[in-house]
Structures are given as C-alpha cells and as structure tokens.
CSV table of C-alpha atoms and ligand atoms in Angstrom, one decimal:
chain,number,residue,atom,x,y,z
A,823,MET,CA,0.0,0.0,0.0
A,824,GLY,CA,1.6,3.2,-1.2
A,825,GLU,CA,2.1,6.7,0.2
A,826,SER,CA,-0.3,8.0,-2.3
A,827,ALA,CA,-3.4,6.8,-0.4
A,828,PHE,CA,-2.3,8.9,2.6
A,829,ARG,CA,-1.7,11.9,0.4
A,830,GLU,CA,-5.3,11.8,-0.6
A,831,ILE,CA,-6.4,12.5,3.0
A,832,PRO,CA,-7.4,16.1,3.3
A,833,GLY,CA,-6.2,18.4,6.0
A,834,VAL,CA,-8.3,19.6,8.9
A,835,ASP,CA,-8.7,23.1,7.4
A,836,GLU,CA,-9.8,21.7,4.1
A,837,VAL,CA,-12.6,19.7,5.8
A,838,LEU,CA,-13.6,22.7,7.9
A,839,CYS,CA,-14.1,24.7,4.7
A,840,GLU,CA,-16.6,22.2,3.4
A,841,GLY,CA,-20.1,23.9,3.4
A,842,ARG,CA,-21.9,21.5,5.7
A,843,VAL,CA,-19.0,21.5,8.2
A,844,THR,CA,-18.9,25.3,8.2
A,845,GLN,CA,-22.6,25.3,9.0
A,846,LEU,CA,-22.1,22.9,11.8
A,847,CYS,CA,-19.9,25.4,13.5
A,848,GLU,CA,-23.0,27.5,14.0
A,849,VAL,CA,-24.7,24.8,16.1
A,850,LEU,CA,-21.7,23.3,17.9
A,851,SER,CA,-18.7,25.2,19.2
A,852,ARG,CA,-15.8,25.3,16.7
A,853,GLU,CA,-13.6,23.5,19.1
A,854,VAL,CA,-16.0,20.5,19.2
A,855,VAL,CA,-16.3,20.4,15.4
A,856,VAL,CA,-12.5,20.5,15.0
A,857,THR,CA,-12.2,17.6,17.4
A,858,LEU,CA,-14.8,15.6,15.4
A,859,VAL,CA,-12.9,16.3,12.2
A,860,ARG,CA,-9.5,15.4,13.7
A,861,ARG,CA,-10.9,12.2,15.2
A,862,ARG,CA,-12.4,11.2,11.8
A,863,LEU,CA,-9.2,11.9,10.0
A,864,ALA,CA,-7.2,9.8,12.5
A,865,GLU,CA,-9.7,6.9,12.0
A,866,ILE,CA,-9.2,7.2,8.2
A,867,ARG,CA,-5.4,7.2,8.5
A,868,GLU,CA,-5.6,4.0,10.6
A,869,PHE,CA,-8.0,2.5,8.1
A,870,ILE,CA,-5.7,3.2,5.2
A,871,GLY,CA,-2.7,1.9,7.3
A,872,SER,CA,-4.5,-1.5,7.6
A,873,GLY,CA,-5.0,-1.6,3.8
A,874,GLY,CA,-8.3,0.3,3.4
A,875,ARG,CA,-9.2,2.8,0.8
A,876,ALA,CA,-9.6,6.5,1.5
A,877,PRO,CA,-13.3,7.6,1.5
A,878,SER,CA,-14.3,10.6,-0.6
A,879,LEU,CA,-14.6,14.0,1.1
A,880,GLU,CA,-18.3,13.7,0.7
A,881,GLU,CA,-18.4,10.4,2.7
A,882,MET,CA,-16.1,11.8,5.3
A,883,VAL,CA,-18.4,14.8,5.9
A,884,ASP,CA,-21.4,12.4,6.0
A,885,SER,CA,-19.9,10.5,8.9
A,886,ILE,CA,-18.9,13.7,10.7
A,887,MET,CA,-22.4,15.0,10.4
A,888,ALA,CA,-23.9,11.8,11.6
A,889,GLU,CA,-21.7,11.9,14.7
A,890,ALA,CA,-22.5,15.6,15.3
A,891,ARG,CA,-26.3,14.7,15.2
A,892,VAL,CA,-25.9,12.1,17.9
A,893,LEU,CA,-23.8,14.5,20.0
A,894,GLY,CA,-26.1,17.5,19.6
A,895,SER,CA,-29.4,15.8,20.2
A,896,LEU,CA,-30.6,15.4,23.7
A,897,SER,CA,-31.1,11.8,24.4
A,898,LEU,CA,-33.4,12.0,27.5
A,899,GLN,CA,-36.8,13.2,26.5
A,900,PRO,CA,-40.4,13.1,27.6
A,901,VAL,CA,-42.5,10.2,26.3
A,902,ILE,CA,-46.2,9.4,26.4
A,903,ASN,CA,-46.8,6.3,28.5
A,904,ALA,CA,-49.7,4.4,27.0
A,905,THR,CA,-48.7,1.1,28.5
A,906,GLY,CA,-50.9,1.3,31.5
A,907,VAL,CA,-48.0,0.5,33.8
A,908,VAL,CA,-48.3,3.1,36.4
A,909,LEU,CA,-44.8,2.9,37.9
A,910,HIS,CA,-42.8,2.0,34.8
A,911,THR,CA,-39.2,1.8,35.9
A,912,ASN,CA,-37.9,2.1,32.4
A,913,LEU,CA,-40.1,5.2,31.9
A,914,GLY,CA,-38.9,7.0,35.0
A,915,ARG,CA,-41.2,5.7,37.6
A,916,ALA,CA,-43.4,8.3,39.3
A,917,PRO,CA,-44.2,11.6,37.4
A,918,LEU,CA,-44.3,14.6,39.8
A,919,SER,CA,-47.3,16.8,40.6
A,920,ILE,CA,-47.3,20.2,39.0
A,921,GLU,CA,-46.8,21.8,42.4
A,922,ALA,CA,-43.8,19.5,43.2
A,923,LEU,CA,-42.3,20.3,39.9
A,924,ARG,CA,-42.7,24.0,40.5
A,925,ALA,CA,-41.0,23.7,43.9
A,926,ALA,CA,-38.1,21.9,42.3
A,927,GLU,CA,-37.8,24.6,39.7
A,928,LEU,CA,-37.8,27.4,42.2
A,929,ALA,CA,-35.3,25.6,44.5
A,930,SER,CA,-33.0,25.2,41.5
A,931,ARG,CA,-33.4,28.4,39.7
A,932,GLY,CA,-32.0,30.6,42.4
A,933,TYR,CA,-30.6,30.3,45.9
A,934,SER,CA,-32.5,28.7,48.8
A,935,ASN,CA,-32.2,28.2,52.5
A,936,LEU,CA,-31.3,24.6,51.9
A,937,GLU,CA,-28.8,24.5,54.7
A,938,PHE,CA,-29.4,27.8,56.3
A,939,ASP,CA,-31.4,28.6,59.4
A,940,LEU,CA,-33.3,31.7,58.6
A,941,GLY,CA,-34.0,32.3,62.3
A,942,SER,CA,-30.5,32.2,63.7
A,943,GLY,CA,-28.7,33.0,60.5
A,944,ARG,CA,-26.5,30.0,61.0
A,945,ARG,CA,-26.0,26.7,59.3
A,946,GLY,CA,-29.1,24.5,59.1
A,947,SER,CA,-29.7,21.0,57.8
A,948,ARG,CA,-31.2,20.0,54.4
A,949,HIS,CA,-33.1,17.3,56.3
A,950,ASP,CA,-35.1,19.8,58.3
A,951,HIS,CA,-37.2,20.6,55.3
A,952,VAL,CA,-38.9,17.2,55.3
A,953,GLU,CA,-38.2,15.6,58.7
A,954,HIS,CA,-41.2,17.3,60.5
A,955,ILE,CA,-43.7,16.3,57.9
A,956,LEU,CA,-42.4,12.8,57.5
A,957,CYS,CA,-42.6,12.3,61.3
A,958,HIS,CA,-46.1,13.7,61.3
A,959,LEU,CA,-47.3,11.4,58.5
A,960,THR,CA,-45.7,8.2,59.7
A,961,GLY,CA,-45.6,8.7,63.5
A,962,ALA,CA,-41.8,8.2,63.6
A,963,GLU,CA,-39.5,10.1,65.9
A,964,ALA,CA,-37.0,11.1,63.3
A,965,ALA,CA,-36.4,11.0,59.5
A,966,LEU,CA,-33.6,11.2,57.0
A,967,VAL,CA,-33.7,11.4,53.3
A,968,VAL,CA,-31.0,10.1,50.9
A,969,ASN,CA,-30.5,9.5,47.2
A,970,ASN,CA,-32.7,6.4,46.8
A,971,ASN,CA,-33.9,3.5,48.9
A,972,ALA,CA,-31.0,1.2,47.9
A,973,SER,CA,-28.6,3.8,49.3
A,974,GLY,CA,-30.7,4.2,52.4
A,975,VAL,CA,-30.5,0.5,53.2
A,976,LEU,CA,-26.7,0.5,52.4
A,977,LEU,CA,-26.2,3.4,54.7
A,978,ALA,CA,-28.1,1.8,57.6
A,979,LEU,CA,-26.4,-1.5,57.3
A,980,THR,CA,-22.9,0.1,57.1
A,981,ALA,CA,-23.6,2.4,60.0
A,982,LEU,CA,-25.3,-0.2,62.3
A,983,ALA,CA,-24.0,-3.6,61.3
A,984,ARG,CA,-20.5,-3.3,59.8
A,985,ARG,CA,-18.4,-6.3,60.9
A,986,LYS,CA,-21.5,-7.6,62.7
A,987,GLU,CA,-24.3,-9.9,61.8
A,988,VAL,CA,-27.7,-9.3,60.1
A,989,ILE,CA,-30.3,-11.9,60.3
A,990,ILE,CA,-32.8,-12.2,57.4
A,991,SER,CA,-35.2,-14.8,56.3
A,992,ARG,CA,-34.0,-16.8,53.3
A,993,GLY,CA,-37.1,-16.0,51.4
A,994,GLN,CA,-36.3,-12.3,51.7
A,995,ALA,CA,-32.6,-12.3,50.6
A,996,VAL,CA,-33.9,-11.3,47.2
A,997,GLU,CA,-33.3,-9.2,44.1
A,998,ILE,CA,-35.6,-6.2,43.7
A,999,GLY,CA,-35.3,-5.3,40.0
A,1000,GLY,CA,-32.5,-3.2,38.6
A,1001,GLY,CA,-29.8,-5.3,40.3
A,1002,PHE,CA,-30.7,-4.4,43.9
A,1003,ARG,CA,-29.8,-7.6,45.6
A,1004,ILE,CA,-30.0,-7.8,49.4
A,1005,PRO,CA,-27.0,-10.2,49.7
A,1006,GLU,CA,-24.8,-7.9,47.6
A,1007,VAL,CA,-25.8,-4.8,49.4
A,1008,MET,CA,-25.1,-6.6,52.6
A,1009,ARG,CA,-21.6,-7.5,51.4
A,1010,GLU,CA,-20.9,-3.9,50.4
A,1011,SER,CA,-21.9,-2.7,53.8
A,1012,GLY,CA,-19.4,-5.0,55.5
A,1013,ALA,CA,-22.2,-6.7,57.4
A,1014,ARG,CA,-22.4,-10.5,57.5
A,1015,LEU,CA,-25.6,-12.0,56.2
A,1016,VAL,CA,-27.1,-14.7,58.3
A,1017,GLU,CA,-30.0,-16.4,56.4
A,1018,VAL,CA,-32.5,-18.4,58.4
A,1019,GLY,CA,-35.5,-20.5,57.5
A,1020,THR,CA,-36.2,-21.8,54.0
A,1021,THR,CA,-37.3,-20.1,50.8
A,1022,ASN,CA,-41.0,-20.6,51.6
A,1023,CYS,CA,-41.0,-20.9,55.4
A,1024,SER,CA,-39.4,-19.1,58.3
A,1025,TYR,CA,-40.4,-19.0,62.0
A,1026,VAL,CA,-39.5,-16.7,64.8
A,1027,GLU,CA,-37.6,-19.5,66.4
A,1028,ASP,CA,-35.3,-19.7,63.3
A,1029,TYR,CA,-34.3,-16.1,64.0
A,1030,GLU,CA,-33.9,-16.6,67.7
A,1031,ARG,CA,-31.6,-19.6,67.2
A,1032,ALA,CA,-29.4,-17.6,64.9
A,1033,ILE,CA,-28.8,-14.7,67.4
A,1034,THR,CA,-25.3,-14.4,68.6
A,1035,PRO,CA,-23.4,-11.6,70.5
A,1036,ARG,CA,-22.4,-10.3,67.1
A,1037,THR,CA,-26.0,-9.9,65.9
A,1038,ALA,CA,-26.7,-6.2,65.2
A,1039,VAL,CA,-29.9,-6.2,63.1
A,1040,LEU,CA,-33.0,-8.2,62.3
A,1041,LEU,CA,-33.9,-7.2,58.7
A,1042,GLN,CA,-37.3,-7.5,57.0
A,1043,VAL,CA,-37.5,-7.0,53.2
A,1044,HIS,CA,-40.8,-6.6,51.5
A,1045,SER,CA,-41.2,-8.9,48.6
A,1046,SER,CA,-42.0,-6.0,46.3
A,1047,ASN,CA,-41.8,-7.8,43.0
A,1048,PHE,CA,-42.8,-11.4,43.6
A,1049,LYS,CA,-45.3,-13.5,45.5
A,1050,VAL,CA,-44.7,-16.8,47.3
A,1051,THR,CA,-47.8,-18.8,47.3
A,1052,GLY,CA,-48.8,-22.3,48.5
A,1053,PHE,CA,-47.2,-23.7,51.6
A,1054,THR,CA,-45.7,-20.6,53.2
A,1055,HIS,CA,-45.0,-19.2,56.6
A,1056,GLY,CA,-43.5,-15.8,57.3
A,1057,VAL,CA,-42.6,-14.0,60.5
A,1058,SER,CA,-44.7,-10.9,61.2
A,1059,LEU,CA,-43.0,-7.6,62.0
A,1060,GLU,CA,-44.7,-7.7,65.4
A,1061,GLU,CA,-43.0,-11.0,66.2
A,1062,LEU,CA,-39.6,-9.7,65.1
A,1063,VAL,CA,-40.0,-6.6,67.1
A,1064,GLU,CA,-40.8,-8.6,70.2
A,1065,LEU,CA,-37.7,-10.8,69.6
A,1066,GLY,CA,-35.5,-7.7,68.9
A,1067,ARG,CA,-36.7,-6.0,72.1
A,1068,ARG,CA,-35.9,-9.1,74.2
A,1069,HIS,CA,-32.3,-9.2,72.8
A,1070,SER,CA,-31.8,-5.5,72.4
A,1071,ILE,CA,-31.3,-5.9,68.6
A,1072,SER,CA,-32.6,-3.3,66.1
A,1073,VAL,CA,-35.3,-4.3,63.7
A,1074,LEU,CA,-35.0,-2.7,60.2
A,1075,ASP,CA,-37.9,-2.9,57.8
A,1076,ASP,CA,-37.4,-2.3,54.0
A,1077,VAL,CA,-40.9,-1.8,52.8
A,1078,GLY,CA,-39.8,-0.7,49.3
A,1079,SER,CA,-42.7,1.0,47.8
A,1080,GLY,CA,-43.6,3.2,50.8
A,1081,CYS,CA,-47.3,3.6,50.7
A,1082,LEU,CA,-49.1,6.0,53.0
A,1083,VAL,CA,-52.6,5.3,51.7
A,1084,ASP,CA,-54.7,2.1,51.9
A,1085,THR,CA,-54.3,0.4,48.6
A,1086,THR,CA,-57.2,-2.0,49.2
A,1087,ARG,CA,-59.7,0.8,48.6
A,1088,PHE,CA,-58.8,0.6,44.9
A,1089,GLY,CA,-59.3,-3.2,44.8
A,1090,LEU,CA,-55.5,-3.9,45.2
A,1091,ASP,CA,-53.7,-6.1,47.6
A,1092,PRO,CA,-52.7,-4.4,50.9
A,1093,GLU,CA,-49.2,-2.9,50.6
A,1094,PRO,CA,-47.4,-2.3,53.9
A,1095,ARG,CA,-48.2,1.2,55.1
A,1096,VAL,CA,-45.3,3.1,56.7
A,1097,GLN,CA,-47.3,4.4,59.6
A,1098,ASN,CA,-48.4,0.8,60.5
A,1099,ARG,CA,-44.8,-0.4,60.4
A,1100,ILE,CA,-43.7,2.3,62.8
A,1101,SER,CA,-46.6,1.7,65.2
A,1102,ALA,CA,-45.8,-2.1,65.0
A,1103,GLY,CA,-42.4,-1.1,66.5
A,1104,ALA,CA,-39.9,-1.2,63.6
A,1105,ASP,CA,-36.8,0.7,64.6
A,1106,LEU,CA,-36.2,2.0,61.1
A,1107,VAL,CA,-38.4,1.8,58.0
A,1108,PHE,CA,-37.0,2.3,54.5
A,1109,LEU,CA,-39.0,3.4,51.5
A,1110,SER,CA,-38.6,4.8,48.0
A,1111,GLY,CA,-39.8,8.3,47.2
A,1112,ASP,CA,-40.7,7.5,43.6
A,1113,LYS,CA,-42.8,4.4,43.9
A,1114,LEU,CA,-46.3,4.5,45.4
A,1115,LEU,CA,-45.5,7.6,47.4
A,1116,GLY,CA,-45.5,9.4,44.0
A,1117,GLY,CA,-42.6,11.8,44.6
A,1118,PRO,CA,-39.1,12.2,43.3
A,1119,GLN,CA,-36.4,9.6,43.4
A,1120,ALA,CA,-35.4,9.4,47.1
A,1121,GLY,CA,-34.6,7.0,49.9
A,1122,ILE,CA,-36.7,7.8,53.0
A,1123,ILE,CA,-35.6,6.5,56.3
A,1124,VAL,CA,-38.0,7.0,59.3
A,1125,GLY,CA,-37.7,5.7,62.8
A,1126,ARG,CA,-35.9,6.0,66.1
A,1127,LYS,CA,-34.1,9.2,66.8
A,1128,GLU,CA,-31.0,7.6,68.1
A,1129,LEU,CA,-30.5,5.4,65.1
A,1130,VAL,CA,-31.4,8.1,62.6
A,1131,GLY,CA,-28.8,10.3,64.3
A,1132,ARG,CA,-26.2,7.6,63.9
A,1133,LEU,CA,-27.0,7.4,60.1
A,1134,ARG,CA,-26.8,11.2,59.7
A,1135,LYS,CA,-23.4,11.3,61.3
A,1136,HIS,CA,-21.9,8.5,59.2
A,1137,PRO,CA,-19.5,9.6,56.5
A,1138,LEU,CA,-21.4,7.6,53.9
A,1139,ALA,CA,-24.5,9.9,54.5
A,1140,ARG,CA,-22.6,12.6,52.6
A,1141,ALA,CA,-21.9,10.3,49.7
A,1142,VAL,CA,-25.6,9.3,49.3
A,1143,ARG,CA,-27.1,12.7,50.0
A,1144,ILE,CA,-30.1,14.1,48.1
A,1145,ASP,CA,-30.1,17.3,46.1
A,1146,LYS,CA,-32.1,20.4,46.7
A,1147,ALA,CA,-34.5,20.0,43.8
A,1148,ARG,CA,-35.6,16.7,45.0
A,1149,ILE,CA,-35.9,17.8,48.6
A,1150,ALA,CA,-38.2,20.6,47.4
A,1151,ALA,CA,-40.3,18.2,45.3
A,1152,LEU,CA,-40.5,15.7,48.1
A,1153,SER,CA,-41.7,18.2,50.6
A,1154,VAL,CA,-44.5,19.4,48.3
A,1155,THR,CA,-45.4,15.8,47.5
A,1156,LEU,CA,-45.7,15.1,51.3
A,1157,ALA,CA,-47.7,18.2,51.7
A,1158,HIS,CA,-50.3,16.8,49.3
A,1159,TYR,CA,-50.9,14.0,51.8
A,1160,LEU,CA,-51.2,16.5,54.7
A,1161,ARG,CA,-53.7,18.6,52.9
A,1162,GLY,CA,-55.8,15.5,51.9
A,1163,GLU,CA,-55.3,16.2,48.2
A,1164,ALA,CA,-52.9,13.3,47.4
A,1165,LEU,CA,-55.4,11.4,45.2
A,1166,GLU,CA,-56.1,14.4,43.0
A,1167,LYS,CA,-52.6,16.0,42.9
A,1168,ILE,CA,-50.2,13.1,42.8
A,1169,PRO,CA,-50.2,11.5,39.3
A,1170,VAL,CA,-49.4,8.0,40.4
A,1171,LEU,CA,-52.3,8.0,42.9
A,1172,ARG,CA,-54.7,9.8,40.5
A,1173,PHE,CA,-54.0,7.2,37.8
A,1174,ILE,CA,-54.6,4.4,40.3
A,1175,ALA,CA,-57.8,6.0,41.6
A,1176,THR,CA,-59.3,6.8,38.1
A,1177,PRO,CA,-62.7,5.2,37.9
A,1178,LEU,CA,-63.2,2.6,35.2
A,1179,SER,CA,-66.1,4.5,33.7
A,1180,GLU,CA,-63.8,7.5,33.1
A,1181,ILE,CA,-61.2,5.4,31.4
A,1182,GLU,CA,-63.9,3.7,29.3
A,1183,GLY,CA,-65.2,7.0,28.2
A,1184,ARG,CA,-61.8,8.1,27.1
A,1185,ALA,CA,-61.0,4.8,25.4
A,1186,GLU,CA,-64.3,5.1,23.4
A,1187,ARG,CA,-63.4,8.7,22.3
A,1188,TRP,CA,-59.9,7.5,21.2
A,1189,ALA,CA,-61.4,4.5,19.3
A,1190,ARG,CA,-64.0,6.8,17.6
A,1191,PHE,CA,-61.3,9.2,16.5
A,1192,LEU,CA,-59.0,6.4,15.2
A,1193,GLY,CA,-61.9,4.6,13.5
A,1194,GLY,CA,-61.6,1.3,11.5
A,1195,ALA,CA,-58.8,-0.7,13.0
A,1196,ALA,CA,-59.4,0.5,16.6
A,1197,VAL,CA,-61.7,-1.2,19.1
A,1198,VAL,CA,-62.2,-0.8,22.9
A,1199,MET,CA,-61.5,-3.9,24.9
A,1200,PRO,CA,-61.3,-4.9,28.6
A,1201,GLY,CA,-57.7,-5.1,29.9
A,1202,GLU,CA,-55.5,-4.7,32.9
A,1203,SER,CA,-53.3,-1.9,34.0
A,1204,VAL,CA,-50.2,-2.9,36.0
A,1205,ILE,CA,-49.0,-1.0,39.1
A,1206,GLY,CA,-45.4,-2.1,38.5
A,1207,GLY,CA,-42.2,-0.5,39.6
A,1208,GLY,CA,-41.4,-2.9,42.4
A,1209,SER,CA,-44.6,-2.5,44.3
A,1210,LEU,CA,-47.7,-4.7,44.6
A,1211,PRO,CA,-46.5,-7.8,42.9
A,1212,GLY,CA,-49.0,-8.9,40.4
A,1213,GLY,CA,-51.1,-5.8,41.3
A,1214,THR,CA,-53.4,-5.0,38.4
A,1215,LEU,CA,-56.4,-2.8,37.9
A,1216,PRO,CA,-59.2,-3.5,35.5
A,1217,THR,CA,-59.0,-1.0,32.6
A,1218,ARG,CA,-60.2,-0.4,29.0
A,1219,VAL,CA,-57.7,-0.4,26.2
A,1220,VAL,CA,-57.9,0.7,22.7
A,1221,ALA,CA,-56.7,-2.3,20.6
A,1222,ILE,CA,-55.5,-1.8,17.1
A,1223,ARG,CA,-55.2,-4.8,14.9
A,1224,LEU,CA,-53.4,-4.8,11.5
A,1225,SER,CA,-52.8,-7.7,9.2
A,1226,GLY,CA,-50.0,-9.7,10.7
A,1227,LYS,CA,-47.6,-9.3,13.6
A,1228,ALA,CA,-45.1,-7.4,11.4
A,1229,GLY,CA,-47.6,-4.6,10.9
A,1230,ILE,CA,-48.1,-4.2,14.7
A,1231,GLU,CA,-44.4,-4.2,15.3
A,1232,SER,CA,-43.9,-1.5,12.6
A,1233,LEU,CA,-46.7,0.6,14.1
A,1234,ALA,CA,-45.1,0.3,17.6
A,1235,ARG,CA,-41.8,1.3,16.1
A,1236,MET,CA,-43.2,4.3,14.3
A,1237,LEU,CA,-44.9,5.5,17.6
A,1238,ARG,CA,-41.6,5.2,19.4
A,1239,ARG,CA,-40.0,7.4,16.8
A,1240,HIS,CA,-42.6,10.1,17.1
A,1241,THR,CA,-41.9,13.3,18.8
A,1242,PRO,CA,-42.7,12.9,21.6
A,1243,PRO,CA,-42.4,9.1,21.5
A,1244,VAL,CA,-45.6,7.2,22.3
A,1245,ILE,CA,-44.9,3.9,24.2
A,1246,ALA,CA,-47.7,1.3,23.7
A,1247,ARG,CA,-48.1,-2.3,24.7
A,1248,VAL,CA,-47.8,-5.0,22.0
A,1249,ASP,CA,-49.9,-8.1,22.8
A,1250,LYS,CA,-49.6,-10.8,20.2
A,1251,ASP,CA,-51.4,-9.4,17.1
A,1252,ALA,CA,-52.6,-6.1,18.7
A,1253,LEU,CA,-51.2,-2.8,19.7
A,1254,LEU,CA,-52.8,-1.8,23.0
A,1255,LEU,CA,-53.2,1.8,24.3
A,1256,ASP,CA,-54.3,2.2,27.9
A,1257,PRO,CA,-55.6,5.7,28.8
A,1258,ARG,CA,-55.0,5.2,32.5
A,1259,THR,CA,-51.3,6.4,32.4
A,1260,VAL,CA,-51.8,9.1,29.7
A,1261,PHE,CA,-52.2,12.6,31.0
A,1262,LEU,CA,-55.4,14.3,29.7
A,1263,GLU,CA,-53.4,17.0,28.0
A,1264,GLU,CA,-51.5,14.4,26.0
A,1265,ASP,CA,-54.6,13.0,24.3
A,1266,GLU,CA,-54.5,15.1,21.2
A,1267,THR,CA,-50.8,14.5,20.6
A,1268,LEU,CA,-51.2,10.7,21.1
A,1269,LEU,CA,-54.2,10.5,18.8
A,1270,ALA,CA,-52.5,12.5,16.1
A,1271,ALA,CA,-49.4,10.3,16.3
A,1272,VAL,CA,-51.4,7.1,16.0
A,1273,ARG,CA,-53.5,8.5,13.2
A,1274,ARG,CA,-50.4,9.6,11.2
A,1275,SER,CA,-48.6,6.3,11.8
A,1276,LEU,CA,-51.6,4.3,10.7
A,1277,ASP,CA,-52.0,6.5,7.6
A,1278,SER,CA,-48.4,6.1,6.6
A,1279,LEU,CA,-48.5,2.3,7.1
A,1280,ALA,CA,-51.6,2.2,4.9
A,1281,SER,CA,-50.0,4.2,2.1
B,765,PLP,C1,-37.6,-0.8,45.0
B,765,PLP,C2,-37.0,-1.4,46.2
B,765,PLP,C3,-35.7,-1.0,46.6
B,765,PLP,C4,-34.9,-0.1,45.8
B,765,PLP,O1,-35.4,1.2,45.9
B,765,PLP,P1,-34.7,2.4,45.0
B,765,PLP,O2,-35.4,3.6,45.5
B,765,PLP,O3,-35.1,2.0,43.6
B,765,PLP,O4,-33.3,2.4,45.3
B,765,PLP,C5,-35.3,-1.6,47.8
B,765,PLP,N1,-36.0,-2.5,48.5
B,765,PLP,C6,-37.3,-2.8,48.1
B,765,PLP,C7,-38.0,-3.8,49.0
B,765,PLP,C8,-37.8,-2.3,47.0
B,765,PLP,O5,-39.1,-2.6,46.6
C-alpha cells in the first residue's frame, strides 16, 4: 500500500471549509467540530494503514455530520406512557405533581435556605425541610432522606452492622429489579448476612436460634416484585420486634414502595403502610420516594431518633445525600398528603384511583377518532415498579389490529420514533393503548401520532 493513499487524506482546514461542516460550527462550538474532524481523519489514517481505501470527502463529511447529530441531540426526552404500567421503571417511575415540579424549579433556579437557618442566620440541615412532615405522616420520631432506597439500606447496614451480623429470612434475601440484591448490598456494607429458614417458610424460632453476641440487626425486606404462594409461613413484623426487644437488637424494615394510603380501597392487595410499620415497632423503616408515594427519586428512612442520628453522622451519608431540587419536590409531595389532596394531585395515585367509567369514556373517544382498526377492549393496568407484585387494575384499552404481527411491530416502532415518542403495549397481534397512564393534556398528541402512523402504514 503506497504513500499516495495517505496523500489523498485532506487536512483539517480543508474539511472545515466544506459547506456542511462550516454550518455545523453555528450549532456546535468550533472547538468541538475541530475535534470531530481530527478524530475522523485519524480513523481514516488508521483504516488506510491497515489496507483500506480513502473515503471521498463527501463520505467523510457524511460521517462527521452523523456523529454531530448524535452529539447534539438530547437523548433524554419526555414520552407518552400508553402502556398502562403506572410505575414503569424504564419510563422514569413516578411523574411529579405540578406543584412538586414548580417547587423543584424554584429551588434550582436561584438560591434557597437549603442548609441555612433563617431564624439564627446559622448553618441548618437540608433534612429539616422534610423531617417534620415525615414524622407527622408516619408517626416516627425522626427521619432522614437520601439519594434512593437502595442507598438508604446500604447506609443503615454500614452504620449499624459493619463487621456484625444481620439476620434475614432466606425468602427475603432477594433481588428487587434493577440489580438491587439484598445479599450484595449486605456484602458492600461489610455486614455478615445470616440467612434463616427456607425459601418458603421461616419462623421466629429460626431467628432466635441464629442470634449471637455479634447480631446487630434483624432485617425484613418486603417482597415487592414477587409472590410466594402455596405452603408458606412468614414472621410478622410484630414477632420480630418482640424478639428484637428481648435481645436489644434493632429491627429494620425495608418496605420498598412506601405507601401511605390504603391500597385495598382501589381493589388492590394491601401494601405495607409506613405508619403501621412504625406503630408495630420497627426501629427503622426504608422506602422509595418515587414508587407509590409518587414523589421524586429518594430514599426515605424513618424511625428511632438515636438510630437516625447515627446514620446522619456516618461519613457515607454525605456520599448518598439528596439534592435540593428533590428535597423541594418531596416536601411538596408530602404536603399533598397532609392537605388531603394526594389522590387528586399526585399523578401515580390519581391514575390508580381513576374510575373505570372515566377510562372507558376516554377509550371510546380514542377509538372513535381512530376509526376502522381500533376497538375498545377490557384489559388490565399494571401497578409495576417494584410494588404490589401482580397488582393490576381493570381497565379499558384501545386495541389496534393490523394484518400480521409485522404490521403491529412497525406501528409500535413508528410510535416510538414520534416526537414525543408514544410507548404502547404489544400483545400478540394487537397494539394496546391504555388511557390510564396518559395525561389528559397528552390525548391530542397521542391520537395525532397514532393516526399519522396508521395512515403512513396504509399508504
Ligand atoms: C424498590 C425497592 C428497593 C430499591 O429502591 P430504590 O429507590 O429504587 O433504590 C429496595 N428495596 C425494596 C423492597 C424495593 O421494593
């Protein structure tokens, strides 16, 4: 391979003078464009060195433009969730209330008294903004808020059980979606996991027999994403608390979803309610901010003052701390509960509480608008997101059938490529749209997207 191939490679300035590349410098900084050009030229040199042929200037610019497009486009964007999965982990779990959003915006736009005591003019604590209200809602003595529930559990096990033993039922040493595995968190915390009982059965005597002078914690983990049925026996929180008291061992309770309202009123299974876990005597209760609570991503820890104090002082607390925008959003979300307006204001709860008749009316309007291929059918909305395993609500979906599975897959793909993307459910030979998780103000956009996609598939 001769020198001539290398001589064909243009210089950086030559590429920069190319019309499309010059225009690119108006969208991206010149420095970034120069880097893209240099990198592409280096790749070409390497390609030629290994026996390849030099691309034309045109091709070179094409590939630079393609890379610039990826770089310049914002990847994270809002989508319309027509899946009916209320807490969809892949779609960002809980949407915030308008008021919570506004609070986050205000706290982020300017300065705030995040860690400043306006009374004394001295340093304050970011936790003060939510501790009172959390204590009031749950009946706990103290509260602490961290980055997410996984980090809350990690912080507590590190601060309270490092180089000590934590007893857990074998049936609860589980994985809760997204790679949160209790045994792994335990290992990272430096605590030693002592599993008792069997996968389906454990008794309080199993725990008692495993207690040693090194036992620091009895841990309960809610089975947020699976159900054990058939021949089973579990140990109640009350039994664990009684055992913990007798041996002066703390009882920690990871409820996961963190529900404050009674889920049975919507026809769902009972989900552990934080206030009941506190009154049952748990020393610390852990919950997520963005599951059934309906707030921002957060790990909420409520419980005994002395233990919460130890967590606050632990160096890891700084590493898992929560930011001001989410503290603002969380405090407003919690205020919705105090004001008795949670079911109307918090999207997750509003979606769960929407009467079937309302969903049916909307589905019928959608089907009428879409015509032909669309029919209303009974279906099930899923709660999802690591809460209420198997929890579903009866719903009405708009089902669109096209000839063949390929047609449905292309329709789903077109909807995903729409701006904003529309995410639907594909069930065998039908595309299903569930109004439950679609905001009212998204209706028109969604219908226009479906109509346009159907039209372009037909043509
Ligand atoms: C969801 C869940 C977690 C993890 O919570 P994140 O807020 O996602 O970190 C931990 N434990 C249980 C029981 C859960 O359900």
